[in-house]
Coordinates of C-alpha atoms in Angstrom, one line a residue:
Chain A
M20 CA -22.1 23.8 14.8
T21 CA -20.7 20.4 15.1
P22 CA -20.2 18.7 11.8
P23 CA -22.4 15.8 11.1
S24 CA -21.1 12.4 12.2
W25 CA -20.6 10.4 9.1
S26 CA -20.9 7.1 11.0
K27 CA -24.2 8.0 12.4
L28 CA -25.5 9.2 9.1
L29 CA -24.5 6.1 7.3
R30 CA -25.3 3.4 9.9
P31 CA -28.7 1.6 9.3
Q32 CA -31.1 1.8 12.1
P33 CA -31.3 -1.3 14.3
G34 CA -33.6 -3.9 13.1
P35 CA -34.5 -5.0 9.6
V36 CA -32.8 -3.3 6.7
D37 CA -34.5 -2.4 3.4
L38 CA -31.8 -1.6 0.9
A39 CA -34.4 -0.5 -1.7
A40 CA -35.2 2.3 0.6
I41 CA -31.7 3.7 0.5
D42 CA -31.1 5.9 -2.5
T43 CA -28.0 4.6 -4.3
R44 CA -27.6 8.1 -5.8
G45 CA -27.9 9.8 -2.5
T46 CA -25.3 12.0 -0.9
P47 CA -26.1 12.2 2.7
G48 CA -23.8 14.6 4.6
F49 CA -22.9 16.6 1.5
T50 CA -24.8 19.1 -0.3
G51 CA -22.3 20.0 -3.2
D52 CA -21.8 18.5 -6.6
K53 CA -19.3 16.4 -8.2
T54 CA -16.7 19.1 -8.6
A55 CA -17.1 20.3 -5.0
G56 CA -17.1 16.6 -3.8
R57 CA -13.8 15.9 -5.6
E58 CA -12.1 19.1 -4.2
A59 CA -13.6 18.3 -0.7
L60 CA -11.8 14.8 -0.9
L61 CA -8.5 16.3 -1.8
E62 CA -8.7 18.8 1.0
L63 CA -9.0 15.9 3.5
E64 CA -5.5 14.6 2.5
P65 CA -3.5 16.7 5.1
T66 CA -6.0 15.5 7.9
I67 CA -5.9 12.0 7.0
A68 CA -2.1 12.1 6.6
D69 CA -1.7 13.6 10.1
L70 CA -4.1 11.0 11.8
Q71 CA -2.6 8.2 10.0
E72 CA 1.0 9.2 10.9
R73 CA -0.2 9.4 14.6
L74 CA -1.5 5.8 14.2
Y75 CA 1.8 4.6 12.8
A76 CA 3.8 6.4 15.4
H77 CA 1.7 4.9 18.1
G78 CA 2.3 1.3 16.6
R79 CA 6.0 2.1 16.2
S80 CA 6.2 3.0 20.0
G81 CA 4.5 -0.3 21.2
G82 CA 0.9 0.7 21.0
E83 CA -1.8 -1.8 20.1
R84 CA -4.3 0.3 18.2
R85 CA -5.0 -0.4 14.6
L86 CA -7.9 0.0 12.1
L87 CA -9.7 -2.4 9.9
L88 CA -11.7 -1.2 6.9
V89 CA -14.1 -3.8 5.5
L90 CA -15.3 -3.2 2.1
Q91 CA -18.2 -5.2 0.7
G92 CA -20.4 -4.6 -2.3
M93 CA -21.8 -6.2 -5.5
D94 CA -19.5 -6.5 -8.5
T95 CA -18.6 -3.0 -10.0
S96 CA -19.7 -1.3 -6.8
G97 CA -16.2 0.4 -6.6
K98 CA -14.2 -1.4 -4.0
G99 CA -11.1 -0.9 -6.3
G100 CA -11.8 2.7 -6.8
T101 CA -12.5 3.4 -3.2
M102 CA -9.0 1.9 -2.4
R103 CA -7.4 3.9 -5.1
K104 CA -9.0 7.2 -4.3
A105 CA -9.8 7.2 -0.6
V106 CA -7.3 4.7 0.9
G107 CA -4.8 6.1 -1.7
L108 CA -4.7 9.3 0.3
M109 CA -2.8 7.5 3.0
D110 CA 0.9 6.7 3.4
P111 CA 1.2 3.1 1.7
Q112 CA 3.6 2.3 4.4
G113 CA 0.8 2.2 6.9
V114 CA -1.8 0.4 4.9
S115 CA -2.1 -3.3 4.2
I116 CA -4.7 -4.5 1.7
K117 CA -6.1 -8.0 1.4
A118 CA -8.4 -9.3 -1.3
F119 CA -10.3 -12.4 -0.5
G120 CA -11.3 -14.6 -3.3
R121 CA -13.1 -18.1 -3.1
P122 CA -11.5 -19.9 -0.1
T123 CA -9.2 -22.8 -1.0
A124 CA -9.7 -26.3 0.2
A125 CA -7.0 -25.8 2.9
E126 CA -8.6 -22.6 4.0
K127 CA -12.0 -24.3 4.3
R128 CA -10.6 -27.0 6.5
R129 CA -9.4 -24.3 9.0
G130 CA -12.8 -22.7 9.4
F131 CA -14.0 -19.6 7.6
L132 CA -12.4 -17.0 10.0
W133 CA -8.9 -18.5 9.9
R134 CA -7.8 -16.8 6.8
I135 CA -9.4 -13.6 8.0
R136 CA -7.5 -13.7 11.1
Q137 CA -4.2 -14.4 9.2
A138 CA -4.7 -11.2 7.3
L139 CA -5.6 -8.7 10.2
P140 CA -3.6 -5.6 10.3
A141 CA -0.5 -5.1 12.5
A142 CA -0.4 -2.5 15.4
G143 CA -0.4 1.0 14.0
R144 CA -1.6 0.0 10.6
L145 CA -4.8 0.4 8.4
G146 CA -5.8 -3.0 7.1
V147 CA -8.3 -3.0 4.2
F148 CA -10.4 -6.0 3.5
D149 CA -11.6 -6.2 -0.1
R150 CA -14.3 -8.6 0.5
S151 CA -14.1 -10.4 4.0
Q152 CA -15.8 -12.8 6.4
Y153 CA -19.1 -11.6 5.1
E154 CA -18.6 -13.4 1.9
D155 CA -19.3 -16.6 4.0
V156 CA -22.8 -15.4 4.6
L157 CA -23.3 -13.7 1.4
A158 CA -22.0 -15.6 -1.6
A159 CA -22.2 -18.7 0.7
R160 CA -25.8 -18.2 1.3
V161 CA -26.9 -17.2 -2.2
R162 CA -24.9 -20.0 -3.8
R163 CA -25.9 -22.5 -1.2
L164 CA -22.3 -23.4 -0.4
T165 CA -23.2 -24.9 2.9
T166 CA -26.3 -25.7 4.9
P167 CA -28.5 -22.9 6.3
A168 CA -27.8 -24.2 9.8
V169 CA -24.1 -23.4 9.3
I170 CA -24.8 -20.0 7.7
E171 CA -27.0 -19.2 10.7
R172 CA -24.3 -19.9 13.2
R173 CA -21.9 -17.7 11.2
Y174 CA -23.5 -14.4 12.0
D175 CA -23.0 -15.0 15.7
A176 CA -19.5 -16.3 14.9
I177 CA -18.7 -13.1 13.1
N178 CA -20.2 -10.9 15.9
E179 CA -18.0 -12.7 18.5
F180 CA -15.0 -12.5 16.4
E181 CA -15.4 -8.7 15.7
K182 CA -16.2 -8.0 19.5
E183 CA -12.8 -9.9 20.3
L184 CA -11.0 -7.8 17.7
V185 CA -12.3 -4.6 19.0
D186 CA -11.5 -5.5 22.6
S187 CA -8.0 -6.2 21.4
G188 CA -7.6 -2.5 20.2
C189 CA -8.7 -2.8 16.6
V190 CA -11.2 -0.4 15.3
V191 CA -13.4 -2.1 12.8
V192 CA -15.1 0.0 10.0
K193 CA -17.7 -1.9 7.9
V194 CA -18.6 -0.4 4.6
M195 CA -21.2 -1.7 2.2
L196 CA -21.0 0.1 -1.2
H197 CA -24.5 0.3 -2.4
I198 CA -25.2 0.6 -6.1
S199 CA -28.3 0.1 -8.1
R200 CA -28.8 -2.7 -10.7
D201 CA -29.0 -0.2 -13.5
E202 CA -25.8 1.3 -12.5
Q203 CA -24.1 -2.0 -12.4
K204 CA -25.4 -2.6 -16.0
A205 CA -23.9 0.7 -17.0
R206 CA -20.5 -0.1 -15.5
L207 CA -20.4 -3.5 -17.1
A208 CA -21.2 -2.0 -20.5
E209 CA -18.4 0.5 -20.0
R210 CA -16.1 -2.4 -19.3
L211 CA -17.2 -4.0 -22.6
D212 CA -17.0 -0.8 -24.6
N213 CA -13.5 0.1 -23.6
P214 CA -10.8 -2.4 -24.7
E215 CA -8.5 -1.0 -21.8
K216 CA -11.1 -2.3 -19.4
H217 CA -11.7 -5.7 -21.0
W218 CA -9.4 -7.4 -18.4
K219 CA -11.8 -6.2 -15.7
Y220 CA -14.7 -7.8 -17.3
N221 CA -15.9 -11.4 -16.1
P222 CA -18.6 -13.1 -17.9
G223 CA -19.7 -14.6 -14.6
D224 CA -20.8 -11.2 -13.4
I225 CA -23.8 -11.5 -16.0
D226 CA -24.8 -14.8 -14.3
D227 CA -24.6 -13.1 -11.0
R228 CA -26.9 -10.3 -12.1
K229 CA -29.6 -12.9 -12.2
L230 CA -29.0 -13.4 -8.5
W231 CA -29.2 -9.7 -7.8
D232 CA -32.3 -9.9 -5.6
E233 CA -31.1 -12.8 -3.6
F234 CA -27.7 -11.0 -3.0
Q235 CA -29.5 -7.9 -1.8
H236 CA -31.6 -10.0 0.5
A237 CA -28.4 -11.7 1.9
Y238 CA -26.9 -8.3 2.5
E239 CA -30.0 -7.2 4.2
I240 CA -29.7 -10.0 6.6
A241 CA -25.9 -9.5 7.3
L242 CA -26.6 -5.7 7.7
E243 CA -29.2 -6.5 10.3
R244 CA -27.6 -9.4 12.2
C245 CA -24.1 -7.8 12.3
N246 CA -24.8 -4.2 12.9
T247 CA -23.4 -4.2 16.4
D248 CA -22.5 -1.3 18.5
V249 CA -18.9 -2.3 18.7
A250 CA -18.6 -2.9 14.9
P251 CA -21.5 -1.2 13.2
W252 CA -22.3 -1.4 9.6
H253 CA -22.3 1.5 7.1
V254 CA -24.2 1.6 3.8
V255 CA -22.5 4.1 1.5
P256 CA -24.6 5.0 -1.6
A257 CA -22.1 4.4 -4.4
D258 CA -23.7 5.1 -7.7
R259 CA -21.8 8.5 -7.4
K260 CA -18.1 7.5 -7.3
W261 CA -17.0 10.9 -6.1
Y262 CA -19.5 10.6 -3.1
R263 CA -18.4 7.1 -2.3
N264 CA -14.8 8.2 -2.0
L265 CA -15.6 11.2 0.2
A266 CA -17.9 9.2 2.4
V267 CA -15.3 6.5 3.0
A268 CA -12.5 9.0 3.6
H269 CA -14.8 10.8 6.1
L270 CA -15.4 7.5 7.9
L271 CA -11.9 6.8 8.1
I272 CA -11.0 10.2 9.5
E273 CA -13.8 9.9 12.2
H274 CA -12.6 6.7 13.4
L275 CA -9.0 7.7 13.4
R276 CA -9.7 10.9 15.2
D277 CA -11.8 8.8 17.8
L278 CA -8.6 7.1 18.8
G279 CA -7.5 10.4 20.2
L280 CA -3.8 9.5 19.8
D281 CA -1.2 11.9 20.9
W282 CA 2.4 11.9 19.5
P283 CA 4.4 9.2 21.5
P284 CA 6.6 11.0 24.1
A285 CA 10.5 10.8 23.8
D286 CA 11.8 7.6 25.4
F287 CA 15.2 9.3 25.7
D288 CA 16.8 12.5 27.3
V289 CA 16.2 15.1 24.6
E290 CA 18.9 17.6 25.9
A291 CA 21.4 14.8 26.3
E292 CA 20.8 13.6 22.6
R293 CA 21.1 17.1 21.4
A294 CA 24.6 17.4 23.0
R295 CA 25.6 14.0 21.7
L296 CA 24.4 15.0 18.1
D297 CA 26.4 18.3 18.4
G298 CA 29.5 16.4 19.2
S299 CA 29.0 13.9 16.3
Chain B
M202 CA 14.8 15.4 -28.6
T203 CA 14.7 12.2 -26.5
P204 CA 14.4 13.0 -22.8
P205 CA 17.4 11.8 -21.0
S206 CA 17.3 8.4 -19.4
W207 CA 17.3 8.7 -15.7
S208 CA 18.6 5.1 -15.3
K209 CA 21.6 6.0 -17.4
L210 CA 22.2 9.2 -15.6
L211 CA 22.1 7.8 -12.2
R212 CA 23.9 4.5 -12.7
P213 CA 27.5 4.7 -11.5
Q214 CA 30.0 3.8 -14.1
P215 CA 31.4 0.3 -14.0
G216 CA 34.5 -0.1 -11.6
P217 CA 35.3 1.5 -8.3
V218 CA 32.6 3.9 -6.9
D219 CA 33.6 7.2 -5.0
L220 CA 30.6 8.4 -3.3
A221 CA 32.3 11.6 -2.1
A222 CA 32.5 12.6 -5.7
I223 CA 28.7 12.4 -6.2
D224 CA 27.2 15.7 -5.1
T225 CA 24.3 14.9 -2.5
R226 CA 22.7 18.2 -3.5
G227 CA 22.9 17.5 -7.2
T228 CA 19.9 17.4 -9.4
P229 CA 21.0 15.5 -12.5
G230 CA 18.3 15.4 -15.2
F231 CA 16.4 18.5 -13.8
T232 CA 17.3 22.1 -14.1
G233 CA 14.3 23.5 -12.2
D234 CA 13.9 24.6 -8.5
K235 CA 12.0 23.0 -5.6
T236 CA 8.6 24.3 -6.7
A237 CA 9.2 23.2 -10.3
G238 CA 10.3 19.9 -9.0
R239 CA 7.2 19.4 -6.8
E240 CA 5.0 20.2 -9.7
A241 CA 6.8 18.0 -12.0
L242 CA 6.3 15.0 -9.7
L243 CA 2.7 15.7 -9.4
E244 CA 2.4 15.9 -13.2
L245 CA 3.8 12.3 -13.4
E246 CA 0.8 10.8 -11.5
P247 CA -1.4 10.1 -14.6
T248 CA 1.5 8.5 -16.4
I249 CA 2.6 6.3 -13.4
A250 CA -1.1 5.3 -12.8
D251 CA -1.6 4.3 -16.4
L252 CA 1.6 2.3 -16.4
Q253 CA 1.0 0.6 -13.1
E254 CA -2.6 -0.3 -14.0
R255 CA -1.2 -2.0 -17.3
L256 CA 1.1 -4.0 -15.1
Y257 CA -1.7 -4.9 -12.6
A258 CA -4.0 -5.9 -15.5
H259 CA -1.2 -8.0 -16.9
G260 CA -0.8 -9.9 -13.7
R261 CA -4.4 -10.3 -13.3
S262 CA -4.5 -11.9 -16.9
G263 CA -1.8 -14.5 -16.1
G264 CA 1.2 -12.5 -17.0
E265 CA 4.4 -12.9 -14.9
R266 CA 6.0 -9.4 -15.0
R267 CA 6.5 -7.6 -11.8
L268 CA 8.9 -4.9 -10.4
L269 CA 11.0 -4.7 -7.3
L270 CA 12.3 -1.5 -6.0
V271 CA 15.1 -1.8 -3.6
L272 CA 15.6 1.4 -1.4
Q273 CA 18.9 1.6 0.6
G274 CA 20.5 4.4 2.3
M275 CA 21.9 5.8 5.6
D276 CA 19.6 6.7 8.3
T277 CA 17.5 9.7 7.7
S278 CA 18.2 9.4 3.9
G279 CA 14.5 9.5 3.2
K280 CA 13.4 6.0 2.5
G281 CA 10.0 6.7 4.2
G282 CA 9.5 9.9 2.4
T283 CA 10.2 8.3 -1.0
M284 CA 7.5 5.6 -0.3
R285 CA 5.0 8.3 0.9
K286 CA 5.7 10.7 -2.1
A287 CA 6.9 8.7 -5.1
V288 CA 5.5 5.3 -4.3
G289 CA 2.5 6.9 -3.0
L290 CA 1.4 8.2 -6.4
M291 CA 0.5 4.6 -7.2
D292 CA -2.7 2.6 -6.5
P293 CA -2.0 0.9 -3.1
Q294 CA -3.7 -2.3 -4.4
G295 CA -0.8 -2.8 -6.7
V296 CA 2.0 -2.2 -4.2
S297 CA 3.5 -4.3 -1.4
I298 CA 6.1 -2.7 0.8
K299 CA 8.4 -4.7 3.1
A300 CA 10.7 -3.3 5.7
F301 CA 13.7 -5.3 6.7
G302 CA 15.0 -5.1 10.3
R303 CA 17.7 -7.1 11.8
P304 CA 17.1 -10.7 10.8
T305 CA 15.7 -13.0 13.6
A306 CA 17.5 -16.3 14.7
A307 CA 15.0 -18.3 12.5
E308 CA 15.7 -16.2 9.6
K309 CA 19.5 -16.4 10.0
R310 CA 19.3 -20.2 10.0
R311 CA 17.6 -20.3 6.7
G312 CA 20.3 -18.2 4.9
F313 CA 20.2 -14.4 4.4
L314 CA 18.2 -14.5 1.2
W315 CA 15.3 -16.7 2.5
R316 CA 13.4 -13.9 4.0
I317 CA 14.1 -11.9 0.9
R318 CA 12.6 -14.5 -1.3
Q319 CA 9.5 -14.7 1.0
A320 CA 8.8 -11.1 0.4
L321 CA 9.2 -10.8 -3.4
P322 CA 6.3 -9.2 -5.2
A323 CA 3.5 -11.3 -7.0
A324 CA 2.8 -11.1 -10.5
G325 CA 1.7 -7.6 -11.7
R326 CA 2.7 -5.8 -8.5
L327 CA 5.2 -3.3 -7.4
G328 CA 7.3 -4.6 -4.4
V329 CA 9.3 -2.1 -2.4
F330 CA 12.0 -3.3 -0.2
D331 CA 12.8 -0.8 2.6
R332 CA 16.3 -2.1 3.2
S333 CA 17.1 -5.4 1.7
Q334 CA 19.6 -8.1 1.1
Y335 CA 22.1 -5.4 0.9
E336 CA 22.0 -5.0 4.7
D337 CA 23.9 -8.4 4.8
V338 CA 26.9 -6.8 3.1
L339 CA 26.4 -3.3 4.6
A340 CA 25.4 -3.5 8.3
A341 CA 26.9 -7.0 8.5
R342 CA 30.2 -5.8 7.1
V343 CA 30.5 -2.6 9.2
R344 CA 29.3 -4.2 12.4
R345 CA 31.5 -7.4 11.8
L346 CA 28.4 -9.7 12.1
T347 CA 30.1 -12.4 10.2
T348 CA 33.4 -13.4 8.8
P349 CA 35.0 -11.5 5.9
A350 CA 34.8 -14.7 3.8
V351 CA 31.1 -15.0 4.3
I352 CA 30.5 -11.3 3.5
E353 CA 32.8 -11.8 0.4
R354 CA 30.6 -14.7 -0.9
R355 CA 27.5 -12.7 -0.5
Y356 CA 28.1 -10.3 -3.2
D357 CA 28.2 -13.1 -5.7
A358 CA 25.2 -14.8 -4.2
I359 CA 23.2 -11.5 -4.5
N360 CA 24.2 -11.1 -8.1
E361 CA 23.1 -14.7 -8.8
F362 CA 19.9 -14.1 -7.0
E363 CA 19.1 -11.0 -8.9
K364 CA 19.9 -12.6 -12.1
E365 CA 17.5 -15.4 -11.5
L366 CA 14.9 -12.9 -10.4
V367 CA 15.2 -10.8 -13.4
D368 CA 15.2 -14.1 -15.7
S369 CA 11.9 -14.9 -14.2
G370 CA 10.2 -11.8 -15.2
C371 CA 10.9 -9.4 -12.2
V372 CA 12.4 -6.0 -13.1
V373 CA 14.8 -5.0 -10.3
V374 CA 15.4 -1.3 -9.7
K375 CA 18.0 -0.5 -7.0
V376 CA 18.4 2.8 -5.5
M377 CA 20.7 4.2 -3.0
L378 CA 19.6 7.5 -1.5
H379 CA 22.7 9.5 -1.1
I380 CA 22.9 12.2 1.6
S381 CA 25.7 14.0 3.1
R382 CA 26.8 13.6 6.8
D383 CA 25.8 17.3 7.5
E384 CA 22.4 16.7 6.1
Q385 CA 21.9 13.8 8.3
K386 CA 23.0 16.0 11.2
A387 CA 20.4 18.6 10.4
R388 CA 17.6 16.0 10.0
L389 CA 18.4 14.3 13.3
A390 CA 18.4 17.8 14.9
E391 CA 14.9 18.4 13.4
R392 CA 13.6 15.2 15.0
L393 CA 14.9 16.3 18.4
D394 CA 13.5 19.9 18.0
N395 CA 10.0 18.7 16.9
P396 CA 8.1 16.7 19.6
E397 CA 6.0 15.3 16.9
K398 CA 9.1 13.7 15.5
H399 CA 10.6 12.2 18.7
W400 CA 9.1 8.8 17.8
K401 CA 11.3 8.7 14.7
Y402 CA 14.4 9.5 16.8
N403 CA 16.6 6.6 17.7
P404 CA 19.7 7.3 19.9
G405 CA 21.5 4.5 18.1
D406 CA 21.7 6.6 15.1
I407 CA 24.3 8.9 16.8
D408 CA 26.4 5.9 17.5
D409 CA 26.0 5.0 13.9
R410 CA 27.3 8.4 12.7
K411 CA 30.6 7.5 14.1
L412 CA 30.6 4.6 11.6
W413 CA 29.7 7.0 8.7
D414 CA 33.0 6.6 6.7
E415 CA 32.8 2.7 7.2
F416 CA 29.3 2.6 6.0
Q417 CA 30.1 4.8 3.0
H418 CA 33.0 2.4 2.2
A419 CA 30.6 -0.6 2.5
Y420 CA 28.2 1.0 0.1
E421 CA 30.9 1.8 -2.5
I422 CA 31.9 -1.9 -2.4
A423 CA 28.3 -2.9 -2.9
L424 CA 27.7 -0.3 -5.6
E425 CA 30.8 -1.7 -7.4
R426 CA 30.2 -5.5 -7.0
C427 CA 26.6 -5.6 -7.6
N428 CA 26.2 -3.0 -10.4
T429 CA 25.3 -5.6 -12.9
D430 CA 23.7 -5.0 -16.3
V431 CA 20.6 -7.1 -15.5
A432 CA 20.2 -5.3 -12.0
P433 CA 22.2 -2.1 -12.0
W434 CA 22.4 0.3 -9.2
H435 CA 21.3 3.9 -9.0
V436 CA 22.7 6.5 -6.8
V437 CA 20.1 9.2 -6.1
P438 CA 21.3 12.5 -4.7
A439 CA 19.0 12.9 -1.7
D440 CA 19.7 16.0 0.2
R441 CA 17.0 17.8 -1.7
K442 CA 13.9 15.8 -0.9
W443 CA 11.9 17.0 -3.9
Y444 CA 14.6 15.8 -6.3
R445 CA 14.8 12.4 -4.6
N446 CA 11.0 11.9 -5.1
L447 CA 11.2 13.0 -8.6
A448 CA 14.1 10.9 -9.6
V449 CA 12.6 7.7 -8.1
A450 CA 9.3 8.4 -9.7
H451 CA 11.1 8.8 -13.1
L452 CA 13.1 5.6 -12.5
L453 CA 9.8 3.6 -11.8
I454 CA 8.1 5.2 -15.0
E455 CA 11.2 4.2 -17.0
H456 CA 11.2 0.7 -16.0
L457 CA 7.5 0.3 -16.2
R458 CA 7.5 1.8 -19.7
D459 CA 10.4 -0.5 -20.8
L460 CA 8.0 -3.4 -20.0
G461 CA 6.0 -2.4 -23.1
L462 CA 2.7 -3.8 -21.7
D463 CA -0.4 -3.7 -23.7
W464 CA -3.8 -3.9 -22.2
P465 CA -4.7 -7.7 -22.0
P466 CA -7.0 -8.7 -24.8
A467 CA -10.6 -10.0 -24.1
D468 CA -10.7 -13.7 -23.4
F469 CA -14.4 -13.8 -24.2
D470 CA -16.7 -12.8 -27.2
V471 CA -17.3 -9.0 -26.7
E472 CA -20.4 -8.9 -28.9
A473 CA -21.9 -12.0 -27.3
E474 CA -21.4 -10.5 -23.8
R475 CA -23.0 -7.2 -24.9
A476 CA -26.0 -9.3 -25.9
R477 CA -26.1 -11.1 -22.7
L478 CA -25.8 -7.8 -20.7
D479 CA -28.5 -6.2 -22.6
G480 CA -30.8 -9.1 -21.8
S481 CA -30.0 -9.1 -18.1

């Protein structure tokens, strides 16, 4: 029996997306509990390490393939935890993480994709975007940072950008971490209750909770408009942290495996080098 | 009983350094075997994670402290493995790794420290240099890439640069991974014997083996001239990979712990926020 494809399982159907219909506590593709899920994640480490090293070797040998993981989600949805636990399984030499905050004036002047292009991963690397070009159709839409006409054009601009990126050899894995409004409340309460987590708490997050429905709606539009075959979206139920980590690790593995990378062949005469080494 | 200080144990005495007198198979500070050493490394993970998160939180809250790990060593000494296994214990969000190859013409024009300054870690981060400013007194000296007078001035320039760096809040941890010539031969043979490792093999490494003694001598001079109290050198015996990883992890922990960072206090009214959250 072939294992299920996590990509297929987690990709929304073409057409309108109803986030409320996707269970934030669901565990599609996995039937075990938390303990089993954590163990399953750790068991993926050798596989992910092997696949990542092949990609790295490929890049070091002149190959152009690379992978970009786009992480989006509401505040407290666990982008940081995903990077720590799922991306953290990988060799840090092959990973570059870029977090996007509000664009500066200089960045805005250059168009919203400029800073995104600046941060794209090099050949052989996994790039991780903690927020991304999608903020320009999410936060920008909800907070009315620009006109509706501009927002409208951005969906197409993103699709074209991502197509160009994929054509150039970069695999794009887009993940929305999907949590419930109640789970967000519980996580914010935890940050308030634990003085070791006060630094993570931002009073602005409460203001944003009032915009919850608007943000969900903005996500639904982006999930519909930019769910292309070359760069599909994935919605990962994220109320259960262990499932979130496991699902993202599986998505990375599937996409790395699809690259079908062999170890680069020697570009030197192995026997001759062996003789030189013996005599050295 | 206080545990031994790994920094003190691994720092060469002031004055001339004799690398041949430092056992590359030694395990100073640790009496166990390979299995025990590997377990000891994994047991450090919660400690290193806690300390790193404090540093990260400090940076996110306006603090200026940061840490730079400088990794130097002969080819195959295990810089990559150290990053994978010791640095890999950390949250990748807080780590930035920079590998330095031969400087480009544009870099040379700007002075040898320019590209080093460009790559320094941001506040709250661990920066790792895979090779560093020291190549400009190691490779540059052995390969006679510049005049002896220029090389001579660089030791002082490095010391001044590192002092300025430390004064600005950056802890500098300099590590030379010390392997034997025979161990290097065995590791190169392994790369030739295993087709999965051919991509790591570089015929130029055999040419460099002829310069082994000159490189060791260049290291000895750098280890003597730049072994300052503000930014001391550490020589880590590296023939045993497990010991190398364990020693570097301990060096990181000691220096992170010395920062004495508390969790940043709340910059908001906790009770008021709790009430706002309840009503949201």
